[in-house]
PDB file of C-alpha atoms in Angstrom:
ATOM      1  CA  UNK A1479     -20.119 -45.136  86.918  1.00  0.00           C
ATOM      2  CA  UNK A1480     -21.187 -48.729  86.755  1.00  0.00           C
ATOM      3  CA  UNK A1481     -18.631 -51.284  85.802  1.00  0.00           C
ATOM      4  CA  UNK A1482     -19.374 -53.695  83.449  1.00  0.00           C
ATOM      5  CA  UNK A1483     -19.119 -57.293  83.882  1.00  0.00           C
ATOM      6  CA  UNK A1484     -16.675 -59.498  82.109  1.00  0.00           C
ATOM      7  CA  UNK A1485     -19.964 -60.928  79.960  1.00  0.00           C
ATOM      8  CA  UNK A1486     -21.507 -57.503  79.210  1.00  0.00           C
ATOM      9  CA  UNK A1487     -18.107 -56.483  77.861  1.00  0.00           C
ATOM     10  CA  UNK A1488     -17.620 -59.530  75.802  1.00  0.00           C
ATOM     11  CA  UNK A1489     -21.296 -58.533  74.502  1.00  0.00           C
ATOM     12  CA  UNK A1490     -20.536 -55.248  73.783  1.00  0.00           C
ATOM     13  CA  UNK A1491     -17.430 -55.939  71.828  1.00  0.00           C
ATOM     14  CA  UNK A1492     -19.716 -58.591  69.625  1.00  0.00           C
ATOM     15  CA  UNK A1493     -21.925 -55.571  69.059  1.00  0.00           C
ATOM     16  CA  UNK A1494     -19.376 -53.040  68.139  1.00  0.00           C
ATOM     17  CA  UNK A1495     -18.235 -56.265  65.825  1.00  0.00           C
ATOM     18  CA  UNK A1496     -21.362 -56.793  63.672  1.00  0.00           C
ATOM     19  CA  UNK A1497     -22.826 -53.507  63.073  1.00  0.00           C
ATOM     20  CA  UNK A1498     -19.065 -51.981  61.875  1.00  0.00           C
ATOM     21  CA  UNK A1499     -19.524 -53.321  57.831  1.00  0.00           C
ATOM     22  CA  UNK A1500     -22.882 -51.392  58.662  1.00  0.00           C
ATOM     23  CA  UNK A1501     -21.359 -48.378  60.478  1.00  0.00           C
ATOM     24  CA  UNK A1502     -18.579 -48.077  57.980  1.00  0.00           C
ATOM     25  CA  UNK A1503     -21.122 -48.552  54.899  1.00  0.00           C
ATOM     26  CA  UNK A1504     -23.719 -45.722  56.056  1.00  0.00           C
ATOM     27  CA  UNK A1505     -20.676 -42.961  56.714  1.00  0.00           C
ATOM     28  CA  UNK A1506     -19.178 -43.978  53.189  1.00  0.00           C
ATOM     29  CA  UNK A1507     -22.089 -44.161  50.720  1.00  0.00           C
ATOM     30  CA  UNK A1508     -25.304 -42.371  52.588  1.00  0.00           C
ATOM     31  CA  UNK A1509     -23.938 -40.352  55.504  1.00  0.00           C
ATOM     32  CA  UNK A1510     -21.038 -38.504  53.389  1.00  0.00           C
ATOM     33  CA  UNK A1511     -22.674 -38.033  50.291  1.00  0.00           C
ATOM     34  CA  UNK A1512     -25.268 -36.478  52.213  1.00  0.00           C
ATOM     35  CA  UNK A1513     -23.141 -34.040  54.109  1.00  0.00           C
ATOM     36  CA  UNK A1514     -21.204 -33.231  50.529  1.00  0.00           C
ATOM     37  CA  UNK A1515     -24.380 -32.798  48.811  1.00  0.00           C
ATOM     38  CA  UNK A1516     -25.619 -30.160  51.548  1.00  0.00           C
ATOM     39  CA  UNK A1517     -21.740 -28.424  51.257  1.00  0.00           C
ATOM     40  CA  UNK A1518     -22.390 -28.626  47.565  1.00  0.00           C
ATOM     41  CA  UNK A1519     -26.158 -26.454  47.581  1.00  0.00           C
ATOM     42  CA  UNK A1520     -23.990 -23.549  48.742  1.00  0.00           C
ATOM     43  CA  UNK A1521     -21.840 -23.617  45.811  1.00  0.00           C
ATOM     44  CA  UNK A1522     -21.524 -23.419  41.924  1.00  0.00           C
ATOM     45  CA  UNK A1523     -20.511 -26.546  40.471  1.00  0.00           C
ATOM     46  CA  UNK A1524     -20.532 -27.877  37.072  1.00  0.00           C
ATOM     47  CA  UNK A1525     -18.147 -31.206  37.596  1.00  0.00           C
ATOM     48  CA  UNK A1526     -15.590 -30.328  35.506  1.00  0.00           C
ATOM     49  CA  UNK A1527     -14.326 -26.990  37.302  1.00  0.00           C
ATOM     50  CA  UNK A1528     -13.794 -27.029  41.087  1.00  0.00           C
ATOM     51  CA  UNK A1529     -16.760 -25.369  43.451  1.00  0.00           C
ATOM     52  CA  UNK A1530     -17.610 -22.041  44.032  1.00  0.00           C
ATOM     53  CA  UNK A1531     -18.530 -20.745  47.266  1.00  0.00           C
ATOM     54  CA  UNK A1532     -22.728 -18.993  46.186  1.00  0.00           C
ATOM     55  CA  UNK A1533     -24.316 -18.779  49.382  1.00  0.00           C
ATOM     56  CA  UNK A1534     -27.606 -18.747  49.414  1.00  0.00           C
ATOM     57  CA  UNK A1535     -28.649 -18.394  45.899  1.00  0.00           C
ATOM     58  CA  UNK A1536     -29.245 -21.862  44.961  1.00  0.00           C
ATOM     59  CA  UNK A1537     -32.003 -21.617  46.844  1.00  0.00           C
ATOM     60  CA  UNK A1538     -33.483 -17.944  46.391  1.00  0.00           C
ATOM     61  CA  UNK A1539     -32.860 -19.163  42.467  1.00  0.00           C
ATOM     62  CA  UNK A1540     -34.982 -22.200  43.069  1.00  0.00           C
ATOM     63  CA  UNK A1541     -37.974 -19.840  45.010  1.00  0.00           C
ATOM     64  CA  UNK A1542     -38.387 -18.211  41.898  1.00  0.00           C
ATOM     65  CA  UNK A1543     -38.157 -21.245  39.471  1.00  0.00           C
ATOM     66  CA  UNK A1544     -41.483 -21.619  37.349  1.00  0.00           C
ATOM     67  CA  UNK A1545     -40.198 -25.274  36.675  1.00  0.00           C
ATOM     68  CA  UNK A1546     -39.938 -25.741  40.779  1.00  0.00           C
ATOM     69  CA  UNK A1547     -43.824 -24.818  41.523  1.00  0.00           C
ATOM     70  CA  UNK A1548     -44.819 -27.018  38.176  1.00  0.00           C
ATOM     71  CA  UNK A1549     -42.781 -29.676  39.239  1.00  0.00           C
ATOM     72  CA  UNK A1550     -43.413 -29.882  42.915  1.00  0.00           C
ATOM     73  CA  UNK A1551     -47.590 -29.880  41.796  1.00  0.00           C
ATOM     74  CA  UNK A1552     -47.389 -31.880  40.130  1.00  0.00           C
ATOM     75  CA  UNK A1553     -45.464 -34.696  42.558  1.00  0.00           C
ATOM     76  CA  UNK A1554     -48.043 -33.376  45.094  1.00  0.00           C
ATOM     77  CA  UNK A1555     -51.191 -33.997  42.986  1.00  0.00           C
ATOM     78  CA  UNK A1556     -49.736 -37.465  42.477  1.00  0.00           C
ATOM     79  CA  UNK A1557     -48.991 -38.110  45.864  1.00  0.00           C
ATOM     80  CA  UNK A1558     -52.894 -37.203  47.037  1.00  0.00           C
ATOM     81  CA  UNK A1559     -54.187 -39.774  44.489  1.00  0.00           C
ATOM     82  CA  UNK A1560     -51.016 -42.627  45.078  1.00  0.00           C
ATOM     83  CA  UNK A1561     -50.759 -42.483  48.840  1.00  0.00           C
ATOM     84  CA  UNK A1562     -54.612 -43.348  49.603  1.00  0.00           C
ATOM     85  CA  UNK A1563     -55.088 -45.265  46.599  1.00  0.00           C
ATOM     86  CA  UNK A1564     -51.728 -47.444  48.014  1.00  0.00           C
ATOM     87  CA  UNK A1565     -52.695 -48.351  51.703  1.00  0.00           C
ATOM     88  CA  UNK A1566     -56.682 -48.883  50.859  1.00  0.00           C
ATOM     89  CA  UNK A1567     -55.727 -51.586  47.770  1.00  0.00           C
ATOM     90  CA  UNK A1568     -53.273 -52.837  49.988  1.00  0.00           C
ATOM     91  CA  UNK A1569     -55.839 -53.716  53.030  1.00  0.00           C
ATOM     92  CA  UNK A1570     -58.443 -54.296  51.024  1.00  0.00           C
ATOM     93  CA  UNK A1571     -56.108 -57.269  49.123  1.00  0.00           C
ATOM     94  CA  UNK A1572     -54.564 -58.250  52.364  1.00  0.00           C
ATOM     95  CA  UNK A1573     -57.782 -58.805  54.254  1.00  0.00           C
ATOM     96  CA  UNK A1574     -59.190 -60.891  51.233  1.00  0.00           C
ATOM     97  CA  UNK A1575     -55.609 -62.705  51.325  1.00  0.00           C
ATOM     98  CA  UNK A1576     -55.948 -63.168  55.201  1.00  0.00           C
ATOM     99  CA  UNK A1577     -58.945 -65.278  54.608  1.00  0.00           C
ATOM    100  CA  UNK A1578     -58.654 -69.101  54.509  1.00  0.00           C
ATOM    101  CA  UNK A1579     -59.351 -69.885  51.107  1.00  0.00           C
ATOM    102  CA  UNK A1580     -57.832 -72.539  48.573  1.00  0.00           C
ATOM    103  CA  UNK A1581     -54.483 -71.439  47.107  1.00  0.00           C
ATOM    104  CA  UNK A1582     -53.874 -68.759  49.360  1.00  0.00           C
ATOM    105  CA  UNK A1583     -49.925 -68.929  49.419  1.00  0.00           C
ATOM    106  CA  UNK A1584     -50.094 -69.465  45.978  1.00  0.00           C
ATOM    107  CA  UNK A1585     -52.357 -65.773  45.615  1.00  0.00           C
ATOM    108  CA  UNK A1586     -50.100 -63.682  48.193  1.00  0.00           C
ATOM    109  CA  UNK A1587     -47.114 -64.470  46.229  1.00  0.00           C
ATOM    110  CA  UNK A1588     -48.670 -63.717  42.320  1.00  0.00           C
ATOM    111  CA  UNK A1589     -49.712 -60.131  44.197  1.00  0.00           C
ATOM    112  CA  UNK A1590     -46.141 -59.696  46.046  1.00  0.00           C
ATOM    113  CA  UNK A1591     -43.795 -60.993  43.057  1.00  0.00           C
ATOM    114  CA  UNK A1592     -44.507 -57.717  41.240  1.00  0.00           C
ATOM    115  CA  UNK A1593     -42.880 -55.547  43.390  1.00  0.00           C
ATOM    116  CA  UNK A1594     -39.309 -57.096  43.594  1.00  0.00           C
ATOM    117  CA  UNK A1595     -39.238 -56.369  39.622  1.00  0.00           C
ATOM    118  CA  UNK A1596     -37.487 -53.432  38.796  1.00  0.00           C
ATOM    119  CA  UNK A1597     -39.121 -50.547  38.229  1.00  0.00           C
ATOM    120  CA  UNK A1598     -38.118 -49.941  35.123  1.00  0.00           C
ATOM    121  CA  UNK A1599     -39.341 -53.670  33.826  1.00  0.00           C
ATOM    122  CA  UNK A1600     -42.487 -52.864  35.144  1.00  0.00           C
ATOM    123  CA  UNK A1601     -43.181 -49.344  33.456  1.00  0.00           C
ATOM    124  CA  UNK A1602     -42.658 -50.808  30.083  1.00  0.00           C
ATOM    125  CA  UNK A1603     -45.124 -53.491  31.087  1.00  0.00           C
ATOM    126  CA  UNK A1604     -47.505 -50.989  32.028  1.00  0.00           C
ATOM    127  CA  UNK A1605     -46.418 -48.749  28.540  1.00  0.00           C
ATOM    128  CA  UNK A1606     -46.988 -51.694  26.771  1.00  0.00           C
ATOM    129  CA  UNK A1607     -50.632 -52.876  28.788  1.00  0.00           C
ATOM    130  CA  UNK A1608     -52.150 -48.895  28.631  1.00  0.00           C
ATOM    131  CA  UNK A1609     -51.094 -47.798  24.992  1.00  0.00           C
ATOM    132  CA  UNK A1610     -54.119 -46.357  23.351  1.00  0.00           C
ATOM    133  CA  UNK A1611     -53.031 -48.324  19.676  1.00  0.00           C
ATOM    134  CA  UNK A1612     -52.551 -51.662  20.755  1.00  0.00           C
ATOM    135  CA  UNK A1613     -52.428 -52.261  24.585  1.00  0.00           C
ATOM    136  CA  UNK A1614     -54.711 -54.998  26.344  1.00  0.00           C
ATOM    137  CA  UNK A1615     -56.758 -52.723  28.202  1.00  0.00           C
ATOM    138  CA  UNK A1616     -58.012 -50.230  25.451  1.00  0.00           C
ATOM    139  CA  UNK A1617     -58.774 -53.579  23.418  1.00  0.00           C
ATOM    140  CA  UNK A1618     -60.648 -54.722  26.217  1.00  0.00           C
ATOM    141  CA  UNK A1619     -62.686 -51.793  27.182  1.00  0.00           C
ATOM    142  CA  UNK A1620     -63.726 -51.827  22.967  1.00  0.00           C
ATOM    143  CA  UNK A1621     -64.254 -54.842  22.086  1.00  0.00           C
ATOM    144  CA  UNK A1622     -66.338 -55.883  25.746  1.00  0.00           C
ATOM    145  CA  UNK A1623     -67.753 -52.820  26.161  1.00  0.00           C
ATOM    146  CA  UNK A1624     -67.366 -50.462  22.950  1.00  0.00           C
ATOM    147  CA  UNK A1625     -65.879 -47.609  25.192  1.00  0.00           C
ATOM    148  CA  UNK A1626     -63.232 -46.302  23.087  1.00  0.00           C
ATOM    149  CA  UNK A1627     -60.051 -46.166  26.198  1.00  0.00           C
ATOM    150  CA  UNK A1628     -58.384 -42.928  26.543  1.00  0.00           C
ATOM    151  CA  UNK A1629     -54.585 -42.425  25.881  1.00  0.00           C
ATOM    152  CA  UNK A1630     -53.701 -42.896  28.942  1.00  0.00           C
ATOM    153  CA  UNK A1631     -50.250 -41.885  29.451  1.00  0.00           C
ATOM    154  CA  UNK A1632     -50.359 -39.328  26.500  1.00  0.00           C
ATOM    155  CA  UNK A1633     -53.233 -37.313  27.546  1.00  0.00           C
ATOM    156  CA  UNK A1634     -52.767 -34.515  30.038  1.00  0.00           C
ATOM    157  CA  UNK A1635     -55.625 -35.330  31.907  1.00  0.00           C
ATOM    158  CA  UNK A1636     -54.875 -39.026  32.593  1.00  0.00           C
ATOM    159  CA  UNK A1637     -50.944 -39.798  32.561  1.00  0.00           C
ATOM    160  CA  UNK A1638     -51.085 -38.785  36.572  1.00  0.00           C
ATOM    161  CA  UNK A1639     -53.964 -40.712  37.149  1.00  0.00           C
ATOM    162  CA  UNK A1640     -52.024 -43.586  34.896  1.00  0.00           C
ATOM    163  CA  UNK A1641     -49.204 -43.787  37.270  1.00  0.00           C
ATOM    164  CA  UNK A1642     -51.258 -44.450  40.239  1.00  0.00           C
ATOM    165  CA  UNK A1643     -52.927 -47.381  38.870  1.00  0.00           C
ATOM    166  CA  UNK A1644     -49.562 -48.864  38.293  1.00  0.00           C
ATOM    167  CA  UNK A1645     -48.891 -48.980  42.005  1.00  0.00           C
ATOM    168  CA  UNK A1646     -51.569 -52.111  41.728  1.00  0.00           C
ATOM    169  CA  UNK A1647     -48.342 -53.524  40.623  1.00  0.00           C
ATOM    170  CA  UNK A1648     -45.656 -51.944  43.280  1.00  0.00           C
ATOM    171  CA  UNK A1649     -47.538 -52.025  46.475  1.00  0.00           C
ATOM    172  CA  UNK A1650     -46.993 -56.113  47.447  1.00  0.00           C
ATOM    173  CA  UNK A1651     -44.794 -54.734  50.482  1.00  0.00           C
ATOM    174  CA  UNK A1652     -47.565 -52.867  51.845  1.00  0.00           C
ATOM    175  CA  UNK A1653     -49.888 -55.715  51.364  1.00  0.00           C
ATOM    176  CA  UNK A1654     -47.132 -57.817  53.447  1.00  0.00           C
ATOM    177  CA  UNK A1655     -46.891 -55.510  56.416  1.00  0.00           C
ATOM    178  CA  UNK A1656     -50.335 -55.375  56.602  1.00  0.00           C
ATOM    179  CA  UNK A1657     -51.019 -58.488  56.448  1.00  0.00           C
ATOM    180  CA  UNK A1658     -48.537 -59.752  58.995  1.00  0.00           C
ATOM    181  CA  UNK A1659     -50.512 -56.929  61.636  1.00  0.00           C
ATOM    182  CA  UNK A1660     -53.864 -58.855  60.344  1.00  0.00           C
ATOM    183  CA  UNK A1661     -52.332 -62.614  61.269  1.00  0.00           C
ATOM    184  CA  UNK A1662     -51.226 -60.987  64.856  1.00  0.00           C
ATOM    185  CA  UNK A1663     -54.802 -59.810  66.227  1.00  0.00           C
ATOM    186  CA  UNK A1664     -55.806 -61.319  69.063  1.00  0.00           C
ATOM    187  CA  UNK A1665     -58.779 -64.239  68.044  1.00  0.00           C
ATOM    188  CA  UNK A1666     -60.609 -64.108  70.819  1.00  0.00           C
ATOM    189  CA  UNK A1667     -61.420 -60.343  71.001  1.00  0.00           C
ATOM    190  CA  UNK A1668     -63.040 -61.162  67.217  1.00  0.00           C
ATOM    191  CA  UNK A1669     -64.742 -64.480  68.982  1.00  0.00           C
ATOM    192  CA  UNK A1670     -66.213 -62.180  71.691  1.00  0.00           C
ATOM    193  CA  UNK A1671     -67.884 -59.992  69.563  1.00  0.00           C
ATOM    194  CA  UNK A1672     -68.793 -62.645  67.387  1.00  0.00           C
ATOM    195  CA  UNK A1673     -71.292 -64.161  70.386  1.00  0.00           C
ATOM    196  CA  UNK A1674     -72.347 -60.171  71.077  1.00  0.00           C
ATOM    197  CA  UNK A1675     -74.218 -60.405  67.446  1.00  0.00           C
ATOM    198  CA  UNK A1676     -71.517 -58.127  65.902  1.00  0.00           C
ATOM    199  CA  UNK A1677     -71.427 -58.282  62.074  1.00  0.00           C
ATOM    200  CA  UNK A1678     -68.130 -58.918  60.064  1.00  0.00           C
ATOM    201  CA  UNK A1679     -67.612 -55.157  58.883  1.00  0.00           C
ATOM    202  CA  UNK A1680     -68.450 -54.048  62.516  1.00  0.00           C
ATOM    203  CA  UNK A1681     -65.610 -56.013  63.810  1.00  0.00           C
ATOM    204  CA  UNK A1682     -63.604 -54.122  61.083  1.00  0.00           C
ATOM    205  CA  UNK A1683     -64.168 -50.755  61.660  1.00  0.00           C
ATOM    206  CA  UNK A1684     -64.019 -51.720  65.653  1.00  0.00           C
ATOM    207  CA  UNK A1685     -61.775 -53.956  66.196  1.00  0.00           C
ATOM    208  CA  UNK A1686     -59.259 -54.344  63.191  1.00  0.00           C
ATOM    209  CA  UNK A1687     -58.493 -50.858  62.160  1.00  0.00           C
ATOM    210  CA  UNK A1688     -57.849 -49.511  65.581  1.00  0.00           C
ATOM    211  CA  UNK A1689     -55.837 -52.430  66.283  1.00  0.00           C
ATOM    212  CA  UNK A1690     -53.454 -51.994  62.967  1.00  0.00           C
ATOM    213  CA  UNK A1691     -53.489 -48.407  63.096  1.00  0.00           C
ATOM    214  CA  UNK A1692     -50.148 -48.017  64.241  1.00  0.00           C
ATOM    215  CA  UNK A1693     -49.384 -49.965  60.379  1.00  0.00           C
ATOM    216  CA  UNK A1694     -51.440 -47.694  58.760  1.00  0.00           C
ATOM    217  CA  UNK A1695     -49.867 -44.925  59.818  1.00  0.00           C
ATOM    218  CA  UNK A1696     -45.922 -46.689  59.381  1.00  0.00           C
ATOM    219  CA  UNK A1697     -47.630 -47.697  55.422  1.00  0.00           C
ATOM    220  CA  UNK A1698     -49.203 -44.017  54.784  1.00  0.00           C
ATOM    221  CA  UNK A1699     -45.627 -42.098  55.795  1.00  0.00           C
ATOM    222  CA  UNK A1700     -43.765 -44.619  53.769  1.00  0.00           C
ATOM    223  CA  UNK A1701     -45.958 -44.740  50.639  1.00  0.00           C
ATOM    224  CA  UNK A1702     -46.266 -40.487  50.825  1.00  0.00           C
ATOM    225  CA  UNK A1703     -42.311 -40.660  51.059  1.00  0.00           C
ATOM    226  CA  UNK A1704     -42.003 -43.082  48.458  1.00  0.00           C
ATOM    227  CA  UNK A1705     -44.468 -40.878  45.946  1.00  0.00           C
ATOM    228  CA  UNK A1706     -42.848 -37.789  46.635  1.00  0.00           C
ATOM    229  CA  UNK A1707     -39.573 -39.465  45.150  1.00  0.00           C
ATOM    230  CA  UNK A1708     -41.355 -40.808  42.313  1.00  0.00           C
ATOM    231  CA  UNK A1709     -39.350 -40.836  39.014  1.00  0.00           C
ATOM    232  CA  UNK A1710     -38.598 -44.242  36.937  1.00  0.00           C
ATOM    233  CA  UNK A1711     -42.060 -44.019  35.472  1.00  0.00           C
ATOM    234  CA  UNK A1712     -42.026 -40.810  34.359  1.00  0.00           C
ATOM    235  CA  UNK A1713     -38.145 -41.517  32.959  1.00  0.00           C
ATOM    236  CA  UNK A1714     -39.048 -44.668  31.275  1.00  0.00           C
ATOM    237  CA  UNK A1715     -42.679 -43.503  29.882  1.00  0.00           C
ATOM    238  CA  UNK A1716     -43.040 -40.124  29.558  1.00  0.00           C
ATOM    239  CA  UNK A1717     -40.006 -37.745  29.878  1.00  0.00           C
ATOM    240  CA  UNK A1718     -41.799 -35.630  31.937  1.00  0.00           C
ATOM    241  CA  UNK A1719     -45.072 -35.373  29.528  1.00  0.00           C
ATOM    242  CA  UNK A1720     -47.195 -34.642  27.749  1.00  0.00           C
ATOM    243  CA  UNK A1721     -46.627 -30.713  28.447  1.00  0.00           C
ATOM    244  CA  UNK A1722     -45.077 -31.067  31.535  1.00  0.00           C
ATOM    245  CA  UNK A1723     -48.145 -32.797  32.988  1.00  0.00           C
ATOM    246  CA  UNK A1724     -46.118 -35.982  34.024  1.00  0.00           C
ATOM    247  CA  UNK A1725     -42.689 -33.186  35.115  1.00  0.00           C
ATOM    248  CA  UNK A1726     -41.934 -35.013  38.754  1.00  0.00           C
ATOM    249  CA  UNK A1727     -39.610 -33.263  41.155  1.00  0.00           C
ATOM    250  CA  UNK A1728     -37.354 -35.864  41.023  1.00  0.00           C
ATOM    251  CA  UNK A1729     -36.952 -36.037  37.385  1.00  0.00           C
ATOM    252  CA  UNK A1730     -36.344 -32.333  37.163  1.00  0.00           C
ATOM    253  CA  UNK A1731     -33.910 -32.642  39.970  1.00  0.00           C
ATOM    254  CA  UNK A1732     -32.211 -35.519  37.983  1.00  0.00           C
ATOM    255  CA  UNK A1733     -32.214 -32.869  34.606  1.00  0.00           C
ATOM    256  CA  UNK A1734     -30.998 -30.403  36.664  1.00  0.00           C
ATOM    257  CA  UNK A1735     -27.893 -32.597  37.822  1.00  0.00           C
ATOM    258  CA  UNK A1736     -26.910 -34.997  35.151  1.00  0.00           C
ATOM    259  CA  UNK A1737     -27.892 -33.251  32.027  1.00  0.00           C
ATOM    260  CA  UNK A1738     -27.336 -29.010  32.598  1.00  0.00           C
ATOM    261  CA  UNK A1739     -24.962 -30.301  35.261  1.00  0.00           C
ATOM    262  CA  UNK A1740     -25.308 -27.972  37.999  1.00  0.00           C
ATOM    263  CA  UNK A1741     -24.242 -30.001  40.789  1.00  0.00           C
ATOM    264  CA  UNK A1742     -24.708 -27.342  43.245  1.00  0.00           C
ATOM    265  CA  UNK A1743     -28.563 -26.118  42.317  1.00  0.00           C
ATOM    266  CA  UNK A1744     -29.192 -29.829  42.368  1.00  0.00           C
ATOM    267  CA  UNK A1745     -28.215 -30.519  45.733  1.00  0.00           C
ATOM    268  CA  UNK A1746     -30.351 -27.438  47.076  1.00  0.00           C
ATOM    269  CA  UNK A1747     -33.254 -29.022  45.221  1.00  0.00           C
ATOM    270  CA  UNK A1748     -32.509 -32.511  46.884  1.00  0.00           C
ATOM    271  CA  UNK A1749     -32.777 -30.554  50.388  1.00  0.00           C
ATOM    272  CA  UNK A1750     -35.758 -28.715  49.599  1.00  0.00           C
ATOM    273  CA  UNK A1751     -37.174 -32.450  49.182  1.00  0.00           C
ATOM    274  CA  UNK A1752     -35.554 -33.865  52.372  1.00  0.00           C
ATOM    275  CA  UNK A1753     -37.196 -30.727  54.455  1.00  0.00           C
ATOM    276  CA  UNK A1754     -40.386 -31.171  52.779  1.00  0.00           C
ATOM    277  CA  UNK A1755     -40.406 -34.897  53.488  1.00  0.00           C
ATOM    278  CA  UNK A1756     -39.526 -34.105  56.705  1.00  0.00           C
ATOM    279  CA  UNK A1757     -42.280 -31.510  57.659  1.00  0.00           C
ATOM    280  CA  UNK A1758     -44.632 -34.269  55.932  1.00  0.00           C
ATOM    281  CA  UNK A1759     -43.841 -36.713  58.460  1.00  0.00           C
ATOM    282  CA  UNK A1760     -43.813 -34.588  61.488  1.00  0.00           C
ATOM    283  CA  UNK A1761     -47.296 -33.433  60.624  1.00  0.00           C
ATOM    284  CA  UNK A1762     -48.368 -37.045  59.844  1.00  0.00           C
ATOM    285  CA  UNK A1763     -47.100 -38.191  63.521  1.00  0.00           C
ATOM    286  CA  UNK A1764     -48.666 -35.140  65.011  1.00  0.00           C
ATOM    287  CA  UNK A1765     -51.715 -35.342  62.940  1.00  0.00           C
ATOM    288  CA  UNK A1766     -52.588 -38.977  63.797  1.00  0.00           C
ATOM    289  CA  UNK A1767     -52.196 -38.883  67.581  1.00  0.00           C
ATOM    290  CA  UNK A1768     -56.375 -38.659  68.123  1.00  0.00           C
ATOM    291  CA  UNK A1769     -56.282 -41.881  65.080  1.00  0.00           C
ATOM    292  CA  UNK A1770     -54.072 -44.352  66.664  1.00  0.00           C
ATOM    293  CA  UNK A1771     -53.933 -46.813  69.094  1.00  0.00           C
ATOM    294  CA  UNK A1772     -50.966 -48.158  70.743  1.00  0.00           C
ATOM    295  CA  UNK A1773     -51.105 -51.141  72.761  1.00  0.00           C
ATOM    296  CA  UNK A1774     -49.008 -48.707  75.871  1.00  0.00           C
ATOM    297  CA  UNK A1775     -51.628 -46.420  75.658  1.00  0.00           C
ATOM    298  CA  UNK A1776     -53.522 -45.509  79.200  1.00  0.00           C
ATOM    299  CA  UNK A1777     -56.726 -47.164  79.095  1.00  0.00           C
TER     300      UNK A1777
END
């Protein structure tokens, strides 16, 4: 074995030093709870008695739970509209913010500064902005255009469709990351192709997008994670409606556990999740091998 020098000790103490609060943190709040919460989906629990060993049948319960297929379609028919609609608003607004144009600090921070609100500040914005009565954008579409606006987060057919235009409001991170991959092309490979005749949306689709690829693919996995845990909107807004059109997993994981109280048919839910999120992003990595580019690859 290789002994360490007096200097690479001294730097491996300062390491052990500095990510303890961190070490210490994750094993107390995220890496316990977690390993509780997967003891707990074997068990009967209700809080106020102790556990009950159950086996398996939290989760052959939740395999035949009508309210598990109609919630998890619903989370998934959001996620196919919020996930694309998320990273092509996001590049679209970061390549126009990328540009060198008058007040363009002053523009990237009006479109970030939304998304460090909370969540639940921002739903009743959105409440108050799409209600069919008196909301700004049904008076807008009338008196402009004399379309009468739908009611948008009390129809069945639009309250989905509602949520994902309110991630105009929540997706100023993704804008960031991908504009900081947009400020870190290479100039001259744009300058080159510039004197070759190439036109601006050529050196796009060439250049940029298999350049950044890498980011989308980092922006995709974390907005389709982020949608699949979707639930202050429909708390705040809807309750889950109208007819269960608006039911998120999430939200019936969070009935589940803090109104019927059963703790342990919770925590198998909250698996279910992880392993679907987890199959999701194994196919995503697997699926985008032929889509990426990484600056290591062979040439």
């Amino acid at each position: 074995m290789r002994k360490l020098s007096l200097a690479m000790k001294r730097e491996e103490r300062s390491f052990w030093f500095f990510i303890a609060p961190w070490f210490i943190g994750f094993i107390c709040f995220t890496g316990g709870p977690i390993l509780v919460s997967l003891l707990l989906s074997f068990t009967d629990y209700n809080v106020i008695s102790s556990p009950t060993f159950a086996g398996t049948s939290n989760y052959s319960t939740l395999f035949g739970d009508r309210l598990f297929y109609k919630s998890l379609s619903v989370t998934l028919y959001y996620s196919v509209m919020a996930v694309p609609f998320t990273i092509l608003t996001s590049l679209i607004v970061a390549v126009l913010l990328n540009q060198k144009i008058k007040g363009q600090s002053l523009l990237r921070t009006l479109y970030y500064a939304p998304s460090i609100i909370s969540g639940v500040a921002v739903s009743f914005l959105w409440s108050w902005l799409l209600n069919p009565q008196f909301g700004v954008v049904n008076s807008v579409l009338y008196d402009w255009f004399g379309i009468q606006g739908p009611g948008w987060f009390t129809s069945p057919g639009t309250v989905v469709p509602s949520m994902v235009l309110m991630q105009l409001t929540a997706s100023g991170s993704t804008m960031v990351i991908f504009l900081a991959a947009l400020q870190s092309l290479p100039a001259d490979l744009f300058e080159a192709a510039s004197m070759e005749g190439a036109s601006g949306f050529a050196k796009f689709r060439k250049i940029t997008i298999p350049l950044i690829s890498p980011v989308i693919l980092f922006n995709t996995i974390i907005s389709m994670i982020g949608s699949l845990q979707i639930f202050t909107e429909a708390y705040v807004i809807t309750k889950g409606g109208p007819d269960w059109n608006s039911y998120f997993y999430v939200y019936y994981l969070f009935d589940t556990a803090f109104k019927q109280f059963r703790m342990g048919y919770a925590s198998a839910q909250a698996w279910i999740l992880f392993l679907l999120i987890f199959a999701l992003t194994l196919v995503s990595l697997w699926g985008s091998k032929k889509f990426v580019h990484y600056e290591y690859d062979s040439k």
